[in-house]
Amino acid sequence: MGKSNDDPMDKEMMKNLVKYVIGKPFPRKHTIMDVDGVYGIRVFSPSQILESTNGTNNNTRLLITFQNRENCKIFASKEAPGFWKSTPKRKSIFDANKRHIGNIKISWYYYYNVDDGRDKSASRLRKSEWQIREYYLTSKYLPQNKVERKNVLLTLMIKTKAANNNNNNNNNDKSDDKMQRIILDKQEIMQCLQL
């Protein structure tokens, strides 16, 4: 299992997800997206998500999708400008009684630097400033008779500071958190998502 995370923003997102799954309205500005059952949000680039969703600023989006998280795969295509790549660790969220509510999977958007007209290659792969945080509940947290909405995945897309491109295709995911910091502090992100 992933490591525990006491981040208040993540706990708040998970709490809102629980309310939504049991049938209550979602309390923050969001967009419900109809997505592919296998690739989900990963089919879309950050600019496509920004263009097709509602938000209060250009640095954050909150999306709700309905898909089985176990089926989620990386979407990479020769026609696509890039792809979302997950970090190997999941972050676990626990309630006040130390019960495991769910997990967060973090992905970064990678793109190919082909401005000079050259072909896509691994050496031209760059990490962007876009991150998605996918929140999902464990199947054991809520009794099945209380679940009104199944297979809900809550996704927060945020823009971070410019990526450190000196590592090129090193893909050292262990240093992701050290290399990049979120532009907006977490309170500002939460304010941006208010109704």
JSON list of C-alpha atoms in Angstrom, two decimals:
[
{"chain": "A", "resi": 1, "resn": "MET", "atom": "CA", "xyz": [0.00, 0.00, 0.00]},
{"chain": "A", "resi": 2, "resn": "GLY", "atom": "CA", "xyz": [1.12, 3.60, -0.46]},
{"chain": "A", "resi": 3, "resn": "LYS", "atom": "CA", "xyz": [2.36, 5.91, 2.23]},
{"chain": "A", "resi": 4, "resn": "SER", "atom": "CA", "xyz": [0.07, 7.82, 4.57]},
{"chain": "A", "resi": 5, "resn": "ASN", "atom": "CA", "xyz": [-0.65, 11.44, 3.76]},
{"chain": "A", "resi": 6, "resn": "ASP", "atom": "CA", "xyz": [-1.91, 13.97, 6.31]},
{"chain": "A", "resi": 7, "resn": "ASP", "atom": "CA", "xyz": [-2.36, 16.77, 3.76]},
{"chain": "A", "resi": 8, "resn": "PRO", "atom": "CA", "xyz": [-5.51, 18.78, 4.65]},
{"chain": "A", "resi": 9, "resn": "MET", "atom": "CA", "xyz": [-6.34, 19.48, 0.98]},
{"chain": "A", "resi": 10, "resn": "ASP", "atom": "CA", "xyz": [-6.22, 15.77, 0.14]},
{"chain": "A", "resi": 11, "resn": "LYS", "atom": "CA", "xyz": [-8.35, 14.89, 3.17]},
{"chain": "A", "resi": 12, "resn": "GLU", "atom": "CA", "xyz": [-10.90, 17.54, 2.17]},
{"chain": "A", "resi": 13, "resn": "MET", "atom": "CA", "xyz": [-11.04, 16.20, -1.40]},
{"chain": "A", "resi": 14, "resn": "MET", "atom": "CA", "xyz": [-11.54, 12.66, -0.10]},
{"chain": "A", "resi": 15, "resn": "LYS", "atom": "CA", "xyz": [-14.27, 13.82, 2.30]},
{"chain": "A", "resi": 16, "resn": "ASN", "atom": "CA", "xyz": [-16.08, 15.54, -0.59]},
{"chain": "A", "resi": 17, "resn": "LEU", "atom": "CA", "xyz": [-15.72, 12.38, -2.69]},
{"chain": "A", "resi": 18, "resn": "VAL", "atom": "CA", "xyz": [-17.31, 10.27, 0.06]},
{"chain": "A", "resi": 19, "resn": "LYS", "atom": "CA", "xyz": [-20.28, 12.68, 0.23]},
{"chain": "A", "resi": 20, "resn": "TYR", "atom": "CA", "xyz": [-20.70, 12.57, -3.55]},
{"chain": "A", "resi": 21, "resn": "VAL", "atom": "CA", "xyz": [-20.55, 8.76, -3.69]},
{"chain": "A", "resi": 22, "resn": "ILE", "atom": "CA", "xyz": [-23.33, 8.44, -1.09]},
{"chain": "A", "resi": 23, "resn": "GLY", "atom": "CA", "xyz": [-25.57, 10.70, -3.18]},
{"chain": "A", "resi": 24, "resn": "LYS", "atom": "CA", "xyz": [-24.99, 14.22, -1.87]},
{"chain": "A", "resi": 25, "resn": "PRO", "atom": "CA", "xyz": [-24.19, 17.13, -4.22]},
{"chain": "A", "resi": 26, "resn": "PHE", "atom": "CA", "xyz": [-20.51, 17.86, -4.79]},
{"chain": "A", "resi": 27, "resn": "PRO", "atom": "CA", "xyz": [-19.68, 21.08, -2.87]},
{"chain": "A", "resi": 28, "resn": "ARG", "atom": "CA", "xyz": [-17.05, 22.54, -5.22]},
{"chain": "A", "resi": 29, "resn": "LYS", "atom": "CA", "xyz": [-17.03, 23.89, -8.77]},
{"chain": "A", "resi": 30, "resn": "HIS", "atom": "CA", "xyz": [-16.42, 20.88, -11.02]},
{"chain": "A", "resi": 31, "resn": "THR", "atom": "CA", "xyz": [-17.06, 19.29, -14.39]},
{"chain": "A", "resi": 32, "resn": "ILE", "atom": "CA", "xyz": [-18.44, 15.79, -14.88]},
{"chain": "A", "resi": 33, "resn": "MET", "atom": "CA", "xyz": [-16.64, 14.26, -17.86]},
{"chain": "A", "resi": 34, "resn": "ASP", "atom": "CA", "xyz": [-17.71, 11.31, -19.95]},
{"chain": "A", "resi": 35, "resn": "VAL", "atom": "CA", "xyz": [-14.47, 9.38, -20.49]},
{"chain": "A", "resi": 36, "resn": "ASP", "atom": "CA", "xyz": [-13.19, 6.19, -22.04]},
{"chain": "A", "resi": 37, "resn": "GLY", "atom": "CA", "xyz": [-13.47, 3.28, -19.59]},
{"chain": "A", "resi": 38, "resn": "VAL", "atom": "CA", "xyz": [-9.88, 2.12, -20.13]},
{"chain": "A", "resi": 39, "resn": "TYR", "atom": "CA", "xyz": [-7.84, 5.32, -20.46]},
{"chain": "A", "resi": 40, "resn": "GLY", "atom": "CA", "xyz": [-10.13, 7.81, -18.73]},
{"chain": "A", "resi": 41, "resn": "ILE", "atom": "CA", "xyz": [-8.84, 11.36, -18.49]},
{"chain": "A", "resi": 42, "resn": "ARG", "atom": "CA", "xyz": [-5.46, 10.28, -19.84]},
{"chain": "A", "resi": 43, "resn": "VAL", "atom": "CA", "xyz": [-6.75, 10.54, -23.41]},
{"chain": "A", "resi": 44, "resn": "PHE", "atom": "CA", "xyz": [-6.77, 14.33, -23.06]},
{"chain": "A", "resi": 45, "resn": "SER", "atom": "CA", "xyz": [-3.89, 16.80, -22.93]},
{"chain": "A", "resi": 46, "resn": "PRO", "atom": "CA", "xyz": [-3.97, 19.60, -20.33]},
{"chain": "A", "resi": 47, "resn": "SER", "atom": "CA", "xyz": [-5.01, 22.14, -22.99]},
{"chain": "A", "resi": 48, "resn": "GLN", "atom": "CA", "xyz": [-7.89, 19.91, -24.13]},
{"chain": "A", "resi": 49, "resn": "ILE", "atom": "CA", "xyz": [-9.08, 19.58, -20.53]},
{"chain": "A", "resi": 50, "resn": "LEU", "atom": "CA", "xyz": [-8.86, 23.35, -19.97]},
{"chain": "A", "resi": 51, "resn": "GLU", "atom": "CA", "xyz": [-10.81, 24.06, -23.17]},
{"chain": "A", "resi": 52, "resn": "SER", "atom": "CA", "xyz": [-13.60, 21.57, -22.45]},
{"chain": "A", "resi": 53, "resn": "THR", "atom": "CA", "xyz": [-14.17, 22.14, -18.72]},
{"chain": "A", "resi": 54, "resn": "ASN", "atom": "CA", "xyz": [-15.32, 24.86, -16.35]},
{"chain": "A", "resi": 55, "resn": "GLY", "atom": "CA", "xyz": [-12.98, 26.45, -13.85]},
{"chain": "A", "resi": 56, "resn": "THR", "atom": "CA", "xyz": [-12.39, 29.68, -12.01]},
{"chain": "A", "resi": 57, "resn": "ASN", "atom": "CA", "xyz": [-8.81, 30.08, -13.25]},
{"chain": "A", "resi": 58, "resn": "ASN", "atom": "CA", "xyz": [-6.34, 28.59, -15.73]},
{"chain": "A", "resi": 59, "resn": "ASN", "atom": "CA", "xyz": [-4.26, 26.74, -13.14]},
{"chain": "A", "resi": 60, "resn": "THR", "atom": "CA", "xyz": [-6.79, 24.25, -11.72]},
{"chain": "A", "resi": 61, "resn": "ARG", "atom": "CA", "xyz": [-9.64, 21.99, -12.78]},
{"chain": "A", "resi": 62, "resn": "LEU", "atom": "CA", "xyz": [-11.74, 19.61, -10.74]},
{"chain": "A", "resi": 63, "resn": "LEU", "atom": "CA", "xyz": [-13.24, 16.71, -12.70]},
{"chain": "A", "resi": 64, "resn": "ILE", "atom": "CA", "xyz": [-15.51, 13.81, -11.84]},
{"chain": "A", "resi": 65, "resn": "THR", "atom": "CA", "xyz": [-15.44, 10.71, -14.01]},
{"chain": "A", "resi": 66, "resn": "PHE", "atom": "CA", "xyz": [-17.07, 7.32, -13.74]},
{"chain": "A", "resi": 67, "resn": "GLN", "atom": "CA", "xyz": [-14.65, 4.51, -14.47]},
{"chain": "A", "resi": 68, "resn": "ASN", "atom": "CA", "xyz": [-13.15, 1.45, -12.88]},
{"chain": "A", "resi": 69, "resn": "ARG", "atom": "CA", "xyz": [-9.79, 2.69, -11.60]},
{"chain": "A", "resi": 70, "resn": "GLU", "atom": "CA", "xyz": [-8.23, -0.78, -12.00]},
{"chain": "A", "resi": 71, "resn": "ASN", "atom": "CA", "xyz": [-8.74, -0.53, -15.77]},
{"chain": "A", "resi": 72, "resn": "CYS", "atom": "CA", "xyz": [-6.94, 2.81, -16.06]},
{"chain": "A", "resi": 73, "resn": "LYS", "atom": "CA", "xyz": [-3.93, 2.63, -18.36]},
{"chain": "A", "resi": 74, "resn": "ILE", "atom": "CA", "xyz": [-1.41, 5.02, -19.83]},
{"chain": "A", "resi": 75, "resn": "PHE", "atom": "CA", "xyz": [-2.56, 6.43, -23.16]},
{"chain": "A", "resi": 76, "resn": "ALA", "atom": "CA", "xyz": [0.26, 7.06, -25.62]},
{"chain": "A", "resi": 77, "resn": "SER", "atom": "CA", "xyz": [-0.28, 7.59, -29.33]},
{"chain": "A", "resi": 78, "resn": "LYS", "atom": "CA", "xyz": [1.96, 8.73, -32.17]},
{"chain": "A", "resi": 79, "resn": "GLU", "atom": "CA", "xyz": [-0.62, 11.43, -32.94]},
{"chain": "A", "resi": 80, "resn": "ALA", "atom": "CA", "xyz": [-0.84, 12.70, -29.35]},
{"chain": "A", "resi": 81, "resn": "PRO", "atom": "CA", "xyz": [1.43, 15.56, -28.25]},
{"chain": "A", "resi": 82, "resn": "GLY", "atom": "CA", "xyz": [2.24, 13.74, -25.00]},
{"chain": "A", "resi": 83, "resn": "PHE", "atom": "CA", "xyz": [0.92, 11.46, -22.27]},
{"chain": "A", "resi": 84, "resn": "TRP", "atom": "CA", "xyz": [0.16, 11.25, -18.54]},
{"chain": "A", "resi": 85, "resn": "LYS", "atom": "CA", "xyz": [2.62, 9.15, -16.54]},
{"chain": "A", "resi": 86, "resn": "SER", "atom": "CA", "xyz": [1.80, 8.01, -13.01]},
{"chain": "A", "resi": 87, "resn": "THR", "atom": "CA", "xyz": [4.28, 8.10, -10.19]},
{"chain": "A", "resi": 88, "resn": "PRO", "atom": "CA", "xyz": [4.81, 4.61, -8.75]},
{"chain": "A", "resi": 89, "resn": "LYS", "atom": "CA", "xyz": [3.61, 5.47, -5.24]},
{"chain": "A", "resi": 90, "resn": "ARG", "atom": "CA", "xyz": [0.02, 5.80, -4.11]},
{"chain": "A", "resi": 91, "resn": "LYS", "atom": "CA", "xyz": [-0.78, 8.07, -1.21]},
{"chain": "A", "resi": 92, "resn": "SER", "atom": "CA", "xyz": [-3.26, 6.65, 1.30]},
{"chain": "A", "resi": 93, "resn": "ILE", "atom": "CA", "xyz": [-5.82, 8.79, 3.12]},
{"chain": "A", "resi": 94, "resn": "PHE", "atom": "CA", "xyz": [-7.26, 7.81, 6.51]},
{"chain": "A", "resi": 95, "resn": "ASP", "atom": "CA", "xyz": [-10.23, 9.16, 8.44]},
{"chain": "A", "resi": 96, "resn": "ALA", "atom": "CA", "xyz": [-10.18, 10.39, 12.07]},
{"chain": "A", "resi": 97, "resn": "ASN", "atom": "CA", "xyz": [-10.61, 6.77, 13.25]},
{"chain": "A", "resi": 98, "resn": "LYS", "atom": "CA", "xyz": [-7.56, 5.69, 11.20]},
{"chain": "A", "resi": 99, "resn": "ARG", "atom": "CA", "xyz": [-9.73, 3.76, 8.72]},
{"chain": "A", "resi": 100, "resn": "HIS", "atom": "CA", "xyz": [-8.38, 3.71, 5.17]},
{"chain": "A", "resi": 101, "resn": "ILE", "atom": "CA", "xyz": [-10.72, 5.90, 3.08]},
{"chain": "A", "resi": 102, "resn": "GLY", "atom": "CA", "xyz": [-8.96, 5.71, -0.25]},
{"chain": "A", "resi": 103, "resn": "ASN", "atom": "CA", "xyz": [-5.89, 6.57, -2.28]},
{"chain": "A", "resi": 104, "resn": "ILE", "atom": "CA", "xyz": [-4.45, 9.28, -4.45]},
{"chain": "A", "resi": 105, "resn": "LYS", "atom": "CA", "xyz": [-2.61, 8.50, -7.65]},
{"chain": "A", "resi": 106, "resn": "ILE", "atom": "CA", "xyz": [-0.45, 11.34, -8.99]},
{"chain": "A", "resi": 107, "resn": "SER", "atom": "CA", "xyz": [0.46, 11.66, -12.67]},
{"chain": "A", "resi": 108, "resn": "TRP", "atom": "CA", "xyz": [2.54, 14.18, -14.61]},
{"chain": "A", "resi": 109, "resn": "TYR", "atom": "CA", "xyz": [2.02, 15.18, -18.24]},
{"chain": "A", "resi": 110, "resn": "TYR", "atom": "CA", "xyz": [5.01, 14.50, -20.49]},
{"chain": "A", "resi": 111, "resn": "TYR", "atom": "CA", "xyz": [5.30, 15.98, -23.96]},
{"chain": "A", "resi": 112, "resn": "TYR", "atom": "CA", "xyz": [7.69, 15.74, -26.89]},
{"chain": "A", "resi": 113, "resn": "ASN", "atom": "CA", "xyz": [9.81, 18.79, -27.65]},
{"chain": "A", "resi": 114, "resn": "VAL", "atom": "CA", "xyz": [9.40, 18.85, -31.43]},
{"chain": "A", "resi": 115, "resn": "ASP", "atom": "CA", "xyz": [9.44, 22.62, -32.00]},
{"chain": "A", "resi": 116, "resn": "ASP", "atom": "CA", "xyz": [12.27, 22.32, -34.53]},
{"chain": "A", "resi": 117, "resn": "GLY", "atom": "CA", "xyz": [10.29, 19.84, -36.64]},
{"chain": "A", "resi": 118, "resn": "ARG", "atom": "CA", "xyz": [12.21, 16.72, -35.62]},
{"chain": "A", "resi": 119, "resn": "ASP", "atom": "CA", "xyz": [10.50, 13.42, -34.90]},
{"chain": "A", "resi": 120, "resn": "LYS", "atom": "CA", "xyz": [9.32, 12.35, -31.49]},
{"chain": "A", "resi": 121, "resn": "SER", "atom": "CA", "xyz": [11.90, 10.37, -29.59]},
{"chain": "A", "resi": 122, "resn": "ALA", "atom": "CA", "xyz": [12.63, 9.46, -25.98]},
{"chain": "A", "resi": 123, "resn": "SER", "atom": "CA", "xyz": [15.49, 11.98, -25.91]},
{"chain": "A", "resi": 124, "resn": "ARG", "atom": "CA", "xyz": [13.02, 14.75, -26.78]},
{"chain": "A", "resi": 125, "resn": "LEU", "atom": "CA", "xyz": [10.59, 13.84, -23.98]},
{"chain": "A", "resi": 126, "resn": "ARG", "atom": "CA", "xyz": [10.00, 16.62, -21.43]},
{"chain": "A", "resi": 127, "resn": "LYS", "atom": "CA", "xyz": [8.04, 16.75, -18.19]},
{"chain": "A", "resi": 128, "resn": "SER", "atom": "CA", "xyz": [5.43, 19.51, -18.22]},
{"chain": "A", "resi": 129, "resn": "GLU", "atom": "CA", "xyz": [4.17, 21.64, -15.36]},
{"chain": "A", "resi": 130, "resn": "TRP", "atom": "CA", "xyz": [0.80, 19.82, -15.29]},
{"chain": "A", "resi": 131, "resn": "GLN", "atom": "CA", "xyz": [-0.13, 17.32, -12.60]},
{"chain": "A", "resi": 132, "resn": "ILE", "atom": "CA", "xyz": [-3.29, 15.33, -11.97]},
{"chain": "A", "resi": 133, "resn": "ARG", "atom": "CA", "xyz": [-4.23, 13.95, -8.57]},
{"chain": "A", "resi": 134, "resn": "GLU", "atom": "CA", "xyz": [-6.78, 11.12, -8.86]},
{"chain": "A", "resi": 135, "resn": "TYR", "atom": "CA", "xyz": [-8.77, 10.39, -5.71]},
{"chain": "A", "resi": 136, "resn": "TYR", "atom": "CA", "xyz": [-10.63, 7.10, -5.32]},
{"chain": "A", "resi": 137, "resn": "LEU", "atom": "CA", "xyz": [-12.27, 5.25, -2.45]},
{"chain": "A", "resi": 138, "resn": "THR", "atom": "CA", "xyz": [-11.40, 1.77, -1.27]},
{"chain": "A", "resi": 139, "resn": "SER", "atom": "CA", "xyz": [-14.19, -0.74, -1.83]},
{"chain": "A", "resi": 140, "resn": "LYS", "atom": "CA", "xyz": [-14.32, -1.52, 1.91]},
{"chain": "A", "resi": 141, "resn": "TYR", "atom": "CA", "xyz": [-14.76, 2.00, 3.30]},
{"chain": "A", "resi": 142, "resn": "LEU", "atom": "CA", "xyz": [-18.49, 2.44, 2.68]},
{"chain": "A", "resi": 143, "resn": "PRO", "atom": "CA", "xyz": [-21.15, -0.25, 3.05]},
{"chain": "A", "resi": 144, "resn": "GLN", "atom": "CA", "xyz": [-22.43, -1.15, -0.44]},
{"chain": "A", "resi": 145, "resn": "ASN", "atom": "CA", "xyz": [-26.01, -0.24, 0.49]},
{"chain": "A", "resi": 146, "resn": "LYS", "atom": "CA", "xyz": [-24.89, 3.40, 1.06]},
{"chain": "A", "resi": 147, "resn": "VAL", "atom": "CA", "xyz": [-23.12, 3.71, -2.31]},
{"chain": "A", "resi": 148, "resn": "GLU", "atom": "CA", "xyz": [-25.33, 5.54, -4.82]},
{"chain": "A", "resi": 149, "resn": "ARG", "atom": "CA", "xyz": [-22.65, 6.40, -7.38]},
{"chain": "A", "resi": 150, "resn": "LYS", "atom": "CA", "xyz": [-20.18, 3.66, -8.29]},
{"chain": "A", "resi": 151, "resn": "ASN", "atom": "CA", "xyz": [-16.70, 3.85, -9.84]},
{"chain": "A", "resi": 152, "resn": "VAL", "atom": "CA", "xyz": [-16.32, 7.58, -9.13]},
{"chain": "A", "resi": 153, "resn": "LEU", "atom": "CA", "xyz": [-12.88, 9.04, -9.73]},
{"chain": "A", "resi": 154, "resn": "LEU", "atom": "CA", "xyz": [-12.26, 12.62, -8.58]},
{"chain": "A", "resi": 155, "resn": "THR", "atom": "CA", "xyz": [-9.43, 14.30, -10.47]},
{"chain": "A", "resi": 156, "resn": "LEU", "atom": "CA", "xyz": [-7.74, 17.57, -9.56]},
{"chain": "A", "resi": 157, "resn": "MET", "atom": "CA", "xyz": [-5.60, 18.96, -12.39]},
{"chain": "A", "resi": 158, "resn": "ILE", "atom": "CA", "xyz": [-3.15, 21.65, -11.26]},
{"chain": "A", "resi": 159, "resn": "LYS", "atom": "CA", "xyz": [-0.39, 23.65, -12.87]},
{"chain": "A", "resi": 160, "resn": "THR", "atom": "CA", "xyz": [2.94, 23.64, -11.07]},
{"chain": "A", "resi": 161, "resn": "LYS", "atom": "CA", "xyz": [6.09, 25.67, -11.57]},
{"chain": "A", "resi": 162, "resn": "ALA", "atom": "CA", "xyz": [7.97, 25.01, -14.78]},
{"chain": "A", "resi": 163, "resn": "ALA", "atom": "CA", "xyz": [9.46, 21.55, -14.94]},
{"chain": "A", "resi": 164, "resn": "ASN", "atom": "CA", "xyz": [13.18, 21.01, -14.55]},
{"chain": "A", "resi": 165, "resn": "ASN", "atom": "CA", "xyz": [14.04, 19.87, -18.05]},
{"chain": "A", "resi": 166, "resn": "ASN", "atom": "CA", "xyz": [17.70, 19.31, -17.29]},
{"chain": "A", "resi": 167, "resn": "ASN", "atom": "CA", "xyz": [16.92, 15.73, -16.42]},
{"chain": "A", "resi": 168, "resn": "ASN", "atom": "CA", "xyz": [15.57, 15.11, -19.95]},
{"chain": "A", "resi": 169, "resn": "ASN", "atom": "CA", "xyz": [14.27, 11.55, -19.96]},
{"chain": "A", "resi": 170, "resn": "ASN", "atom": "CA", "xyz": [15.69, 10.55, -16.62]},
{"chain": "A", "resi": 171, "resn": "ASN", "atom": "CA", "xyz": [12.11, 10.00, -15.37]},
{"chain": "A", "resi": 172, "resn": "ASN", "atom": "CA", "xyz": [13.30, 10.00, -11.79]},
{"chain": "A", "resi": 173, "resn": "ASP", "atom": "CA", "xyz": [9.85, 10.02, -10.21]},
{"chain": "A", "resi": 174, "resn": "LYS", "atom": "CA", "xyz": [11.32, 9.83, -6.70]},
{"chain": "A", "resi": 175, "resn": "SER", "atom": "CA", "xyz": [12.45, 13.43, -7.01]},
{"chain": "A", "resi": 176, "resn": "ASP", "atom": "CA", "xyz": [9.15, 14.76, -8.46]},
{"chain": "A", "resi": 177, "resn": "ASP", "atom": "CA", "xyz": [8.07, 16.42, -5.24]},
{"chain": "A", "resi": 178, "resn": "LYS", "atom": "CA", "xyz": [11.50, 17.99, -4.72]},
{"chain": "A", "resi": 179, "resn": "MET", "atom": "CA", "xyz": [11.85, 19.23, -8.33]},
{"chain": "A", "resi": 180, "resn": "GLN", "atom": "CA", "xyz": [8.51, 20.98, -8.56]},
{"chain": "A", "resi": 181, "resn": "ARG", "atom": "CA", "xyz": [6.32, 22.93, -6.18]},
{"chain": "A", "resi": 182, "resn": "ILE", "atom": "CA", "xyz": [2.72, 23.94, -6.75]},
{"chain": "A", "resi": 183, "resn": "ILE", "atom": "CA", "xyz": [2.37, 27.54, -7.93]},
{"chain": "A", "resi": 184, "resn": "LEU", "atom": "CA", "xyz": [-0.66, 28.22, -5.78]},
{"chain": "A", "resi": 185, "resn": "ASP", "atom": "CA", "xyz": [-0.55, 27.22, -2.17]},
{"chain": "A", "resi": 186, "resn": "LYS", "atom": "CA", "xyz": [-3.19, 24.69, -1.21]},
{"chain": "A", "resi": 187, "resn": "GLN", "atom": "CA", "xyz": [-5.56, 27.23, 0.35]},
{"chain": "A", "resi": 188, "resn": "GLU", "atom": "CA", "xyz": [-5.56, 29.21, -2.90]},
{"chain": "A", "resi": 189, "resn": "ILE", "atom": "CA", "xyz": [-6.32, 26.03, -4.86]},
{"chain": "A", "resi": 190, "resn": "MET", "atom": "CA", "xyz": [-9.27, 25.28, -2.58]},
{"chain": "A", "resi": 191, "resn": "GLN", "atom": "CA", "xyz": [-10.52, 28.88, -2.98]},
{"chain": "A", "resi": 192, "resn": "CYS", "atom": "CA", "xyz": [-10.29, 28.58, -6.76]},
{"chain": "A", "resi": 193, "resn": "LEU", "atom": "CA", "xyz": [-12.54, 25.53, -6.63]},
{"chain": "A", "resi": 194, "resn": "GLN", "atom": "CA", "xyz": [-15.26, 27.18, -4.52]},
{"chain": "A", "resi": 195, "resn": "LEU", "atom": "CA", "xyz": [-18.70, 27.50, -6.10]}
]
